[in-house]
Amino acid sequence: MVISVQIVAAGSVSPEYKLKAALLYKLTRFIEWPEQYSQGDDGSFGICILGQDDFGSLLDTLQKRYVNNARISIHRFMQSEGINENCQLVFISDSKRSYLNSIINTLANKPILTIGESKKFADQGGMIQFVLNDGQIGFKINIGHVHTSGLKIAAPLLELATIVDDNPKGTSK
């Protein structure tokens, strides 16, 4: 899937992050969480940002929307220890690149969708990597780690993405 960054108007948040904010919400339509994990303990659908927040207040506007019949709540963390059962989706910013392996290992096998922007994010075990190329955003999906977490991705999204590492170490399909 390739989406042009230029279709989003500029403002205080860069066009790239405006598009990424929209994609965080849109991607939830293609993901199926196990029913018991489709909402947090607080009854909301948590979109969590780990590390530097380049979205500004833009993500806060998503709190008017719903995913899995649950109102979206936005949570921001600087440390991965703060990630909890109220996060159904975690966006890991590039500022956490040095800690990515540790973060991914902590979240492995949990029904939490991990999305990142760091180079090699999907290769290192992240589930969906935003790939910026010539002003367009595409996706890499690590389907093996998606499966081990208990999540399911709809076929139309898989057809538009680059699939990597479909059988991580120690797991089978």
XYZ file of C-alpha atoms in Angstrom:
173
model
C 0.000 0.000 0.000
C 1.440 3.364 -0.975
C -0.151 6.631 0.035
C 1.133 10.048 -0.930
C 2.233 12.316 1.895
C 1.335 15.322 -0.257
C -2.423 14.676 -0.034
C -2.482 15.945 3.546
C -2.422 19.706 4.076
C 0.513 21.223 5.913
C 0.120 22.798 9.373
C 1.961 22.781 12.678
C 2.279 18.998 12.360
C 4.256 17.848 9.332
C 2.292 16.381 6.421
C 4.087 13.081 7.071
C 2.750 12.862 10.626
C -0.724 13.997 9.619
C -0.834 11.084 7.224
C 0.615 8.685 9.787
C -2.028 9.786 12.315
C -4.771 9.058 9.805
C -3.201 5.699 9.010
C -3.036 4.678 12.672
C -6.815 4.982 12.770
C -7.496 3.547 9.299
C -5.304 0.492 9.891
C -7.493 -0.547 12.838
C -10.220 -1.369 10.304
C -8.021 -4.106 8.855
C -7.000 -5.680 12.171
C -8.960 -8.173 14.251
C -8.083 -8.430 17.933
C -9.116 -11.413 20.058
C -12.490 -10.381 21.509
C -11.285 -10.266 25.112
C -8.456 -7.903 24.118
C -10.335 -5.633 21.696
C -10.810 -3.101 24.494
C -8.763 -2.137 27.504
C -9.721 -2.613 31.125
C -11.121 0.907 31.037
C -13.501 -0.005 28.165
C -11.682 2.152 25.619
C -9.546 1.288 22.604
C -6.071 2.525 23.455
C -3.757 4.041 20.881
C -0.443 4.507 22.647
C 2.566 6.497 21.528
C 5.946 5.356 22.825
C 8.803 7.846 22.587
C 8.915 11.240 20.919
C 5.439 12.401 19.921
C 5.629 14.147 16.532
C 1.837 14.035 16.183
C 1.244 16.924 18.594
C -2.395 17.252 19.563
C -3.514 15.806 16.222
C -4.072 12.338 17.662
C -6.269 13.754 20.397
C -8.937 14.431 17.752
C -9.257 10.658 17.304
C -10.737 10.415 20.796
C -14.117 11.243 19.238
C -13.959 8.063 17.151
C -14.572 4.395 17.896
C -12.797 1.105 17.180
C -14.449 -2.216 18.062
C -17.375 -0.219 19.537
C -15.011 1.370 22.040
C -14.106 5.042 22.169
C -10.479 5.695 21.308
C -8.231 6.886 24.099
C -4.758 8.272 23.462
C -1.896 7.495 25.843
C 1.680 8.732 25.614
C 4.689 7.063 27.191
C 8.389 7.795 27.222
C 9.254 4.383 28.724
C 7.950 0.992 27.558
C 7.260 -0.019 31.163
C 4.166 2.202 30.972
C 2.569 0.109 28.217
C -0.334 -1.786 29.760
C -3.598 -3.592 29.003
C -5.183 -0.301 27.940
C -3.007 -0.221 24.801
C -4.381 -2.141 21.827
C -2.081 -0.339 19.377
C 1.391 1.012 20.164
C 3.178 3.370 17.809
C 6.898 3.189 18.565
C 8.643 6.342 17.392
C 12.068 6.367 15.831
C 13.387 7.983 19.042
C 13.182 4.480 20.598
C 15.246 2.825 17.835
C 18.116 1.987 20.218
C 15.732 0.095 22.521
C 13.612 -1.530 19.820
C 14.691 -5.142 20.415
C 13.959 -4.874 24.133
C 10.594 -3.191 23.523
C 9.564 -5.767 20.914
C 10.574 -8.625 23.228
C 8.499 -7.115 26.040
C 5.426 -6.852 23.794
C 5.947 -10.192 21.981
C 3.049 -12.637 22.111
C 0.705 -9.975 23.477
C -2.367 -8.938 21.461
C -0.962 -5.441 20.961
C -0.480 -4.157 17.420
C 2.965 -2.600 17.127
C 3.510 0.029 14.447
C 6.799 1.797 13.897
C 8.742 3.998 11.578
C 12.322 2.923 12.302
C 14.320 1.366 9.519
C 14.219 -2.450 9.922
C 11.275 -2.184 12.385
C 9.420 -5.121 10.799
C 12.632 -7.109 10.367
C 13.289 -6.721 14.109
C 9.865 -8.088 15.055
C 7.607 -5.049 14.856
C 4.310 -5.850 13.173
C 3.713 -2.937 10.782
C 6.441 -0.613 9.585
C 5.705 2.678 7.856
C 8.086 3.024 4.929
C 8.577 6.512 3.504
C 9.878 6.539 -0.050
C 9.807 9.489 -2.458
C 7.036 11.246 -0.524
C 4.835 8.190 -0.239
C 4.130 5.907 2.699
C 3.986 2.165 2.255
C 3.919 -0.729 4.713
C 5.994 -3.716 5.655
C 4.153 -6.317 7.701
C 5.807 -8.982 9.819
C 3.040 -11.546 9.515
C 4.768 -14.114 11.746
C 4.728 -11.777 14.731
C 1.158 -10.749 13.956
C 0.106 -14.409 14.116
C 1.965 -15.165 17.355
C 0.260 -12.199 19.008
C -3.201 -13.568 18.197
C -4.082 -10.691 15.882
C -5.422 -11.096 12.350
C -4.863 -8.779 9.408
C -7.431 -8.599 6.618
C -6.311 -9.838 3.227
C -6.716 -6.485 1.412
C -4.083 -4.881 3.645
C -1.740 -7.851 3.265
C -2.070 -7.656 -0.503
C -0.909 -4.038 -0.475
C 2.041 -4.508 1.893
C 5.501 -5.991 1.676
C 5.497 -9.118 3.826
C 8.619 -9.924 5.868
C 9.625 -12.740 8.243
C 6.544 -14.894 7.940
C 7.905 -17.508 10.333
C 9.805 -16.004 13.317
C 12.162 -18.133 15.360
C 10.436 -20.504 17.725
C 7.009 -20.223 16.153
C 5.103 -22.083 13.554
C 2.080 -21.209 11.479
